[in-house]
């Protein structure tokens, strides 16, 4: 009499995790984005010098969150039909699911902001983006790419010009959506580009190779534009001028001409075009760092097959990014205290090791991350049809 042995959870996980329909390369890229954002928050880095490898950790600034946004667009495409546009009859359900996801992610972001860390939490805007993409669900990839390009080229300039003409307006809404660390116009461009990539069989090696080439081209264009700006002395953020504090110098039309001259509309527009620094929101940064994100995604997809076993822990981390990001922010709050700021490469390394170990173990034992489960349930509940009340008839 023979018995069939059941493989241990770890053995089964090592053989099955990251297999189709899941795309391991995207999980790996997402894991890198999480670790990069952790480094941007708490790491000690020096100004980037391409000839000095010890400064390459500076690349995490700005680029990690952009990589996260592009991957968000890919995820939205994958969950709404992959390479096939969603059927019209499915769109109402998908809309409600995206609203449910976005709402929960937004609330989680607010909770993390309440911890009062120095981290510019991305999740509040991330939640809004899930709603912002709803009009684009049935767009062809070429339309998504054109729209992303228009946003990248025109939106920073228009925002900077409008801010200068209105003397740097301030309000909770525009601070969150337009002139904060994550202006929705720029980040929507990243998400739409990611959606286009997700519709184009992102898992195929041919697509990855083309994506890598496109990413290199964008990097040359964007960082070349930034270099031209630096040589010409055009530096600083595209939002330079004090919008964050609402410090308009005018007190009516009588003083408006002098205040407008001080706001320097031409300088603001030029900074918006040539701004390449992390979180500057300039066209140069959008193109250059967006291209960097495409290169990382392409390389992760290309390497995830030959290096599958080595990359599994990083893939496990990337399979639960919302949980990992929240744990990281919580750890910073616990170590630094409310309002506290610190930077430590040792803590960055410890964070990376702990997240890799914890997410791998969780994935082996439980599968999906806890916050990912919560967001998934919210999406399902949002789109579910409530049951009809029983009909009571008289006798």
JSON list of C-alpha atoms in Angstrom, two decimals, residues 124-307:
[
{"chain": "A", "resi": 124, "resn": "UNK", "atom": "CA", "xyz": [-3.32, 59.28, -0.30]},
{"chain": "A", "resi": 125, "resn": "UNK", "atom": "CA", "xyz": [-2.56, 60.29, -3.87]},
{"chain": "A", "resi": 126, "resn": "UNK", "atom": "CA", "xyz": [-2.25, 56.62, -4.80]},
{"chain": "A", "resi": 127, "resn": "UNK", "atom": "CA", "xyz": [-5.86, 56.15, -3.70]},
{"chain": "A", "resi": 128, "resn": "UNK", "atom": "CA", "xyz": [-7.01, 59.12, -5.77]},
{"chain": "A", "resi": 129, "resn": "UNK", "atom": "CA", "xyz": [-5.26, 57.74, -8.84]},
{"chain": "A", "resi": 130, "resn": "UNK", "atom": "CA", "xyz": [-7.41, 54.60, -8.72]},
{"chain": "A", "resi": 131, "resn": "UNK", "atom": "CA", "xyz": [-10.40, 56.86, -9.24]},
{"chain": "A", "resi": 132, "resn": "UNK", "atom": "CA", "xyz": [-8.68, 59.17, -11.73]},
{"chain": "A", "resi": 133, "resn": "UNK", "atom": "CA", "xyz": [-8.00, 56.34, -14.19]},
{"chain": "A", "resi": 134, "resn": "UNK", "atom": "CA", "xyz": [-11.66, 55.33, -14.49]},
{"chain": "A", "resi": 135, "resn": "UNK", "atom": "CA", "xyz": [-12.29, 57.38, -17.68]},
{"chain": "A", "resi": 136, "resn": "UNK", "atom": "CA", "xyz": [-9.35, 55.63, -19.36]},
{"chain": "A", "resi": 137, "resn": "UNK", "atom": "CA", "xyz": [-10.27, 51.99, -18.73]},
{"chain": "A", "resi": 138, "resn": "UNK", "atom": "CA", "xyz": [-11.26, 51.23, -22.33]},
{"chain": "A", "resi": 139, "resn": "UNK", "atom": "CA", "xyz": [-8.62, 53.33, -24.03]},
{"chain": "A", "resi": 140, "resn": "UNK", "atom": "CA", "xyz": [-6.24, 51.69, -26.48]},
{"chain": "A", "resi": 141, "resn": "UNK", "atom": "CA", "xyz": [-2.56, 51.63, -25.44]},
{"chain": "A", "resi": 142, "resn": "UNK", "atom": "CA", "xyz": [-1.59, 54.24, -28.03]},
{"chain": "A", "resi": 143, "resn": "UNK", "atom": "CA", "xyz": [-4.17, 56.66, -26.66]},
{"chain": "A", "resi": 144, "resn": "UNK", "atom": "CA", "xyz": [-2.88, 56.10, -23.14]},
{"chain": "A", "resi": 145, "resn": "UNK", "atom": "CA", "xyz": [0.70, 56.76, -24.24]},
{"chain": "A", "resi": 146, "resn": "UNK", "atom": "CA", "xyz": [-0.22, 59.95, -26.11]},
{"chain": "A", "resi": 147, "resn": "UNK", "atom": "CA", "xyz": [-2.15, 61.25, -23.11]},
{"chain": "A", "resi": 148, "resn": "UNK", "atom": "CA", "xyz": [0.76, 60.39, -20.79]},
{"chain": "A", "resi": 149, "resn": "UNK", "atom": "CA", "xyz": [3.11, 62.24, -23.13]},
{"chain": "A", "resi": 150, "resn": "UNK", "atom": "CA", "xyz": [0.89, 65.33, -23.23]},
{"chain": "A", "resi": 151, "resn": "UNK", "atom": "CA", "xyz": [0.70, 65.38, -19.43]},
{"chain": "A", "resi": 152, "resn": "UNK", "atom": "CA", "xyz": [4.47, 65.00, -19.14]},
{"chain": "A", "resi": 153, "resn": "UNK", "atom": "CA", "xyz": [5.23, 67.76, -21.62]},
{"chain": "A", "resi": 154, "resn": "UNK", "atom": "CA", "xyz": [2.48, 70.29, -20.97]},
{"chain": "A", "resi": 155, "resn": "UNK", "atom": "CA", "xyz": [1.17, 69.87, -17.42]},
{"chain": "A", "resi": 156, "resn": "UNK", "atom": "CA", "xyz": [4.28, 71.03, -15.48]},
{"chain": "A", "resi": 157, "resn": "UNK", "atom": "CA", "xyz": [4.52, 74.19, -17.59]},
{"chain": "A", "resi": 158, "resn": "UNK", "atom": "CA", "xyz": [0.83, 75.03, -17.30]},
{"chain": "A", "resi": 159, "resn": "UNK", "atom": "CA", "xyz": [0.77, 74.42, -13.55]},
{"chain": "A", "resi": 160, "resn": "UNK", "atom": "CA", "xyz": [3.85, 76.58, -13.01]},
{"chain": "A", "resi": 161, "resn": "UNK", "atom": "CA", "xyz": [2.47, 79.38, -15.18]},
{"chain": "A", "resi": 162, "resn": "UNK", "atom": "CA", "xyz": [-0.92, 79.30, -13.49]},
{"chain": "A", "resi": 163, "resn": "UNK", "atom": "CA", "xyz": [0.71, 79.35, -10.04]},
{"chain": "A", "resi": 164, "resn": "UNK", "atom": "CA", "xyz": [2.77, 82.38, -10.99]},
{"chain": "A", "resi": 165, "resn": "UNK", "atom": "CA", "xyz": [-0.16, 84.25, -12.55]},
{"chain": "A", "resi": 166, "resn": "UNK", "atom": "CA", "xyz": [-2.34, 83.64, -9.48]},
{"chain": "A", "resi": 167, "resn": "UNK", "atom": "CA", "xyz": [0.54, 84.43, -7.11]},
{"chain": "A", "resi": 168, "resn": "UNK", "atom": "CA", "xyz": [0.99, 80.94, -5.74]},
{"chain": "A", "resi": 169, "resn": "UNK", "atom": "CA", "xyz": [-2.47, 79.96, -4.51]},
{"chain": "A", "resi": 170, "resn": "UNK", "atom": "CA", "xyz": [-2.83, 77.76, -1.50]},
{"chain": "A", "resi": 171, "resn": "UNK", "atom": "CA", "xyz": [-5.50, 75.38, -0.28]},
{"chain": "A", "resi": 172, "resn": "UNK", "atom": "CA", "xyz": [-5.80, 71.89, 1.12]},
{"chain": "A", "resi": 173, "resn": "UNK", "atom": "CA", "xyz": [-7.13, 70.51, -2.14]},
{"chain": "A", "resi": 174, "resn": "UNK", "atom": "CA", "xyz": [-4.56, 71.96, -4.51]},
{"chain": "A", "resi": 175, "resn": "UNK", "atom": "CA", "xyz": [-1.78, 71.24, -2.03]},
{"chain": "A", "resi": 176, "resn": "UNK", "atom": "CA", "xyz": [-2.72, 67.57, -2.11]},
{"chain": "A", "resi": 177, "resn": "UNK", "atom": "CA", "xyz": [-3.54, 67.19, -5.80]},
{"chain": "A", "resi": 178, "resn": "UNK", "atom": "CA", "xyz": [-1.57, 69.78, -7.78]},
{"chain": "A", "resi": 179, "resn": "UNK", "atom": "CA", "xyz": [1.32, 71.37, -5.92]},
{"chain": "A", "resi": 180, "resn": "UNK", "atom": "CA", "xyz": [2.39, 68.84, -3.31]},
{"chain": "A", "resi": 181, "resn": "UNK", "atom": "CA", "xyz": [5.17, 66.26, -3.43]},
{"chain": "A", "resi": 182, "resn": "UNK", "atom": "CA", "xyz": [3.08, 64.18, -5.82]},
{"chain": "A", "resi": 183, "resn": "UNK", "atom": "CA", "xyz": [1.22, 66.40, -8.33]},
{"chain": "A", "resi": 184, "resn": "UNK", "atom": "CA", "xyz": [-1.52, 64.29, -9.84]},
{"chain": "A", "resi": 185, "resn": "UNK", "atom": "CA", "xyz": [-0.84, 65.54, -13.38]},
{"chain": "A", "resi": 186, "resn": "UNK", "atom": "CA", "xyz": [2.66, 64.07, -13.35]},
{"chain": "A", "resi": 187, "resn": "UNK", "atom": "CA", "xyz": [1.72, 60.91, -11.50]},
{"chain": "A", "resi": 188, "resn": "UNK", "atom": "CA", "xyz": [-1.29, 60.27, -13.71]},
{"chain": "A", "resi": 189, "resn": "UNK", "atom": "CA", "xyz": [1.16, 60.31, -16.63]},
{"chain": "A", "resi": 190, "resn": "UNK", "atom": "CA", "xyz": [3.15, 57.53, -14.96]},
{"chain": "A", "resi": 191, "resn": "UNK", "atom": "CA", "xyz": [0.03, 55.49, -14.24]},
{"chain": "A", "resi": 192, "resn": "UNK", "atom": "CA", "xyz": [-1.33, 55.87, -17.77]},
{"chain": "A", "resi": 193, "resn": "UNK", "atom": "CA", "xyz": [2.03, 54.82, -19.21]},
{"chain": "A", "resi": 194, "resn": "UNK", "atom": "CA", "xyz": [1.93, 51.80, -16.92]},
{"chain": "A", "resi": 195, "resn": "UNK", "atom": "CA", "xyz": [-1.59, 50.94, -18.05]},
{"chain": "A", "resi": 196, "resn": "UNK", "atom": "CA", "xyz": [-0.44, 51.05, -21.67]},
{"chain": "A", "resi": 197, "resn": "UNK", "atom": "CA", "xyz": [2.46, 48.73, -20.87]},
{"chain": "A", "resi": 198, "resn": "UNK", "atom": "CA", "xyz": [0.11, 46.37, -19.03]},
{"chain": "A", "resi": 199, "resn": "UNK", "atom": "CA", "xyz": [-2.10, 46.16, -22.13]},
{"chain": "A", "resi": 200, "resn": "UNK", "atom": "CA", "xyz": [0.88, 45.26, -24.34]},
{"chain": "A", "resi": 201, "resn": "UNK", "atom": "CA", "xyz": [1.71, 41.80, -22.91]},
{"chain": "A", "resi": 202, "resn": "UNK", "atom": "CA", "xyz": [4.19, 43.12, -20.38]},
{"chain": "A", "resi": 203, "resn": "UNK", "atom": "CA", "xyz": [5.19, 39.55, -19.48]},
{"chain": "A", "resi": 204, "resn": "UNK", "atom": "CA", "xyz": [6.67, 38.82, -22.92]},
{"chain": "A", "resi": 205, "resn": "UNK", "atom": "CA", "xyz": [10.42, 39.07, -23.42]},
{"chain": "A", "resi": 206, "resn": "UNK", "atom": "CA", "xyz": [9.95, 41.00, -26.66]},
{"chain": "A", "resi": 207, "resn": "UNK", "atom": "CA", "xyz": [7.86, 43.61, -24.86]},
{"chain": "A", "resi": 208, "resn": "UNK", "atom": "CA", "xyz": [10.46, 43.85, -22.10]},
{"chain": "A", "resi": 209, "resn": "UNK", "atom": "CA", "xyz": [13.25, 44.42, -24.62]},
{"chain": "A", "resi": 210, "resn": "UNK", "atom": "CA", "xyz": [11.30, 47.17, -26.40]},
{"chain": "A", "resi": 211, "resn": "UNK", "atom": "CA", "xyz": [10.40, 48.70, -23.03]},
{"chain": "A", "resi": 212, "resn": "UNK", "atom": "CA", "xyz": [14.06, 48.79, -22.06]},
{"chain": "A", "resi": 213, "resn": "UNK", "atom": "CA", "xyz": [14.96, 50.57, -25.28]},
{"chain": "A", "resi": 214, "resn": "UNK", "atom": "CA", "xyz": [12.17, 53.10, -24.82]},
{"chain": "A", "resi": 215, "resn": "UNK", "atom": "CA", "xyz": [13.27, 53.67, -21.23]},
{"chain": "A", "resi": 216, "resn": "UNK", "atom": "CA", "xyz": [16.85, 54.37, -22.29]},
{"chain": "A", "resi": 217, "resn": "UNK", "atom": "CA", "xyz": [15.59, 56.84, -24.89]},
{"chain": "A", "resi": 218, "resn": "UNK", "atom": "CA", "xyz": [13.47, 58.67, -22.32]},
{"chain": "A", "resi": 219, "resn": "UNK", "atom": "CA", "xyz": [16.36, 58.77, -19.86]},
{"chain": "A", "resi": 220, "resn": "UNK", "atom": "CA", "xyz": [18.65, 60.33, -22.45]},
{"chain": "A", "resi": 221, "resn": "UNK", "atom": "CA", "xyz": [15.98, 62.88, -23.37]},
{"chain": "A", "resi": 222, "resn": "UNK", "atom": "CA", "xyz": [14.93, 63.76, -19.83]},
{"chain": "A", "resi": 223, "resn": "UNK", "atom": "CA", "xyz": [18.32, 63.85, -18.16]},
{"chain": "A", "resi": 224, "resn": "UNK", "atom": "CA", "xyz": [19.79, 65.56, -21.22]},
{"chain": "A", "resi": 225, "resn": "UNK", "atom": "CA", "xyz": [17.15, 68.25, -20.85]},
{"chain": "A", "resi": 226, "resn": "UNK", "atom": "CA", "xyz": [18.04, 68.57, -17.18]},
{"chain": "A", "resi": 227, "resn": "UNK", "atom": "CA", "xyz": [21.72, 68.88, -18.05]},
{"chain": "A", "resi": 228, "resn": "UNK", "atom": "CA", "xyz": [20.94, 71.69, -20.49]},
{"chain": "A", "resi": 229, "resn": "UNK", "atom": "CA", "xyz": [18.99, 73.44, -17.73]},
{"chain": "A", "resi": 230, "resn": "UNK", "atom": "CA", "xyz": [21.84, 73.04, -15.26]},
{"chain": "A", "resi": 231, "resn": "UNK", "atom": "CA", "xyz": [24.38, 74.45, -17.73]},
{"chain": "A", "resi": 232, "resn": "UNK", "atom": "CA", "xyz": [22.04, 77.37, -18.42]},
{"chain": "A", "resi": 233, "resn": "UNK", "atom": "CA", "xyz": [21.62, 77.99, -14.70]},
{"chain": "A", "resi": 234, "resn": "UNK", "atom": "CA", "xyz": [17.95, 77.00, -14.66]},
{"chain": "A", "resi": 235, "resn": "UNK", "atom": "CA", "xyz": [17.65, 75.05, -11.43]},
{"chain": "A", "resi": 236, "resn": "UNK", "atom": "CA", "xyz": [15.18, 74.50, -8.66]},
{"chain": "A", "resi": 237, "resn": "UNK", "atom": "CA", "xyz": [11.69, 73.12, -8.36]},
{"chain": "A", "resi": 238, "resn": "UNK", "atom": "CA", "xyz": [8.99, 73.96, -10.85]},
{"chain": "A", "resi": 239, "resn": "UNK", "atom": "CA", "xyz": [6.90, 75.04, -7.88]},
{"chain": "A", "resi": 240, "resn": "UNK", "atom": "CA", "xyz": [9.51, 77.49, -6.62]},
{"chain": "A", "resi": 241, "resn": "UNK", "atom": "CA", "xyz": [7.96, 80.62, -5.30]},
{"chain": "A", "resi": 242, "resn": "UNK", "atom": "CA", "xyz": [6.25, 79.78, -2.07]},
{"chain": "A", "resi": 243, "resn": "UNK", "atom": "CA", "xyz": [2.97, 78.17, -3.03]},
{"chain": "A", "resi": 244, "resn": "UNK", "atom": "CA", "xyz": [3.25, 75.87, -0.04]},
{"chain": "A", "resi": 245, "resn": "UNK", "atom": "CA", "xyz": [2.90, 78.73, 2.38]},
{"chain": "A", "resi": 246, "resn": "UNK", "atom": "CA", "xyz": [0.47, 80.76, 0.30]},
{"chain": "A", "resi": 247, "resn": "UNK", "atom": "CA", "xyz": [2.84, 83.71, 0.48]},
{"chain": "A", "resi": 248, "resn": "UNK", "atom": "CA", "xyz": [1.40, 85.91, -2.24]},
{"chain": "A", "resi": 249, "resn": "UNK", "atom": "CA", "xyz": [2.77, 89.44, -1.94]},
{"chain": "A", "resi": 250, "resn": "UNK", "atom": "CA", "xyz": [-0.22, 91.15, -3.52]},
{"chain": "A", "resi": 251, "resn": "UNK", "atom": "CA", "xyz": [-3.15, 92.56, -1.61]},
{"chain": "A", "resi": 252, "resn": "UNK", "atom": "CA", "xyz": [-5.37, 93.40, -4.55]},
{"chain": "A", "resi": 253, "resn": "UNK", "atom": "CA", "xyz": [-5.09, 94.64, -8.12]},
{"chain": "A", "resi": 254, "resn": "UNK", "atom": "CA", "xyz": [-3.12, 97.73, -7.14]},
{"chain": "A", "resi": 255, "resn": "UNK", "atom": "CA", "xyz": [-0.09, 95.68, -6.07]},
{"chain": "A", "resi": 256, "resn": "UNK", "atom": "CA", "xyz": [-0.62, 92.84, -8.53]},
{"chain": "A", "resi": 257, "resn": "UNK", "atom": "CA", "xyz": [1.91, 94.04, -11.19]},
{"chain": "A", "resi": 258, "resn": "UNK", "atom": "CA", "xyz": [4.78, 94.17, -8.71]},
{"chain": "A", "resi": 259, "resn": "UNK", "atom": "CA", "xyz": [3.79, 90.83, -7.16]},
{"chain": "A", "resi": 260, "resn": "UNK", "atom": "CA", "xyz": [3.55, 89.24, -10.59]},
{"chain": "A", "resi": 261, "resn": "UNK", "atom": "CA", "xyz": [7.01, 90.44, -11.49]},
{"chain": "A", "resi": 262, "resn": "UNK", "atom": "CA", "xyz": [8.32, 88.96, -8.25]},
{"chain": "A", "resi": 263, "resn": "UNK", "atom": "CA", "xyz": [6.62, 85.66, -9.03]},
{"chain": "A", "resi": 264, "resn": "UNK", "atom": "CA", "xyz": [8.67, 85.48, -12.25]},
{"chain": "A", "resi": 265, "resn": "UNK", "atom": "CA", "xyz": [6.31, 83.58, -14.59]},
{"chain": "A", "resi": 266, "resn": "UNK", "atom": "CA", "xyz": [9.01, 83.02, -17.23]},
{"chain": "A", "resi": 267, "resn": "UNK", "atom": "CA", "xyz": [11.44, 81.63, -14.68]},
{"chain": "A", "resi": 268, "resn": "UNK", "atom": "CA", "xyz": [8.72, 79.36, -13.27]},
{"chain": "A", "resi": 269, "resn": "UNK", "atom": "CA", "xyz": [7.95, 78.00, -16.74]},
{"chain": "A", "resi": 270, "resn": "UNK", "atom": "CA", "xyz": [11.61, 77.36, -17.51]},
{"chain": "A", "resi": 271, "resn": "UNK", "atom": "CA", "xyz": [12.09, 75.55, -14.19]},
{"chain": "A", "resi": 272, "resn": "UNK", "atom": "CA", "xyz": [9.03, 73.46, -14.99]},
{"chain": "A", "resi": 273, "resn": "UNK", "atom": "CA", "xyz": [10.57, 72.39, -18.28]},
{"chain": "A", "resi": 274, "resn": "UNK", "atom": "CA", "xyz": [14.17, 71.79, -17.17]},
{"chain": "A", "resi": 275, "resn": "UNK", "atom": "CA", "xyz": [13.54, 70.68, -13.56]},
{"chain": "A", "resi": 276, "resn": "UNK", "atom": "CA", "xyz": [15.17, 67.28, -13.08]},
{"chain": "A", "resi": 277, "resn": "UNK", "atom": "CA", "xyz": [15.70, 67.06, -9.32]},
{"chain": "A", "resi": 278, "resn": "UNK", "atom": "CA", "xyz": [13.69, 64.43, -7.40]},
{"chain": "A", "resi": 279, "resn": "UNK", "atom": "CA", "xyz": [10.12, 65.60, -6.79]},
{"chain": "A", "resi": 280, "resn": "UNK", "atom": "CA", "xyz": [10.73, 68.80, -8.77]},
{"chain": "A", "resi": 281, "resn": "UNK", "atom": "CA", "xyz": [7.78, 67.85, -10.99]},
{"chain": "A", "resi": 282, "resn": "UNK", "atom": "CA", "xyz": [9.60, 69.12, -14.06]},
{"chain": "A", "resi": 283, "resn": "UNK", "atom": "CA", "xyz": [9.21, 67.69, -17.53]},
{"chain": "A", "resi": 284, "resn": "UNK", "atom": "CA", "xyz": [12.87, 66.63, -17.47]},
{"chain": "A", "resi": 285, "resn": "UNK", "atom": "CA", "xyz": [12.32, 64.62, -14.29]},
{"chain": "A", "resi": 286, "resn": "UNK", "atom": "CA", "xyz": [9.13, 63.02, -15.60]},
{"chain": "A", "resi": 287, "resn": "UNK", "atom": "CA", "xyz": [10.83, 61.88, -18.80]},
{"chain": "A", "resi": 288, "resn": "UNK", "atom": "CA", "xyz": [14.16, 60.88, -17.28]},
{"chain": "A", "resi": 289, "resn": "UNK", "atom": "CA", "xyz": [12.92, 59.14, -14.15]},
{"chain": "A", "resi": 290, "resn": "UNK", "atom": "CA", "xyz": [9.95, 57.66, -16.01]},
{"chain": "A", "resi": 291, "resn": "UNK", "atom": "CA", "xyz": [12.44, 56.13, -18.44]},
{"chain": "A", "resi": 292, "resn": "UNK", "atom": "CA", "xyz": [14.47, 54.86, -15.50]},
{"chain": "A", "resi": 293, "resn": "UNK", "atom": "CA", "xyz": [11.36, 53.12, -14.16]},
{"chain": "A", "resi": 294, "resn": "UNK", "atom": "CA", "xyz": [10.72, 51.45, -17.53]},
{"chain": "A", "resi": 295, "resn": "UNK", "atom": "CA", "xyz": [14.29, 50.16, -17.63]},
{"chain": "A", "resi": 296, "resn": "UNK", "atom": "CA", "xyz": [13.99, 48.69, -14.14]},
{"chain": "A", "resi": 297, "resn": "UNK", "atom": "CA", "xyz": [10.70, 46.97, -14.98]},
{"chain": "A", "resi": 298, "resn": "UNK", "atom": "CA", "xyz": [12.11, 45.56, -18.22]},
{"chain": "A", "resi": 299, "resn": "UNK", "atom": "CA", "xyz": [15.23, 44.22, -16.52]},
{"chain": "A", "resi": 300, "resn": "UNK", "atom": "CA", "xyz": [13.19, 42.63, -13.74]},
{"chain": "A", "resi": 301, "resn": "UNK", "atom": "CA", "xyz": [10.99, 40.84, -16.27]},
{"chain": "A", "resi": 302, "resn": "UNK", "atom": "CA", "xyz": [14.01, 39.69, -18.28]},
{"chain": "A", "resi": 303, "resn": "UNK", "atom": "CA", "xyz": [15.95, 38.45, -15.24]},
{"chain": "A", "resi": 304, "resn": "UNK", "atom": "CA", "xyz": [13.07, 36.91, -13.31]},
{"chain": "A", "resi": 305, "resn": "UNK", "atom": "CA", "xyz": [13.20, 33.72, -15.35]},
{"chain": "A", "resi": 306, "resn": "UNK", "atom": "CA", "xyz": [16.90, 32.81, -15.18]},
{"chain": "A", "resi": 307, "resn": "UNK", "atom": "CA", "xyz": [17.21, 34.13, -11.60]}
]
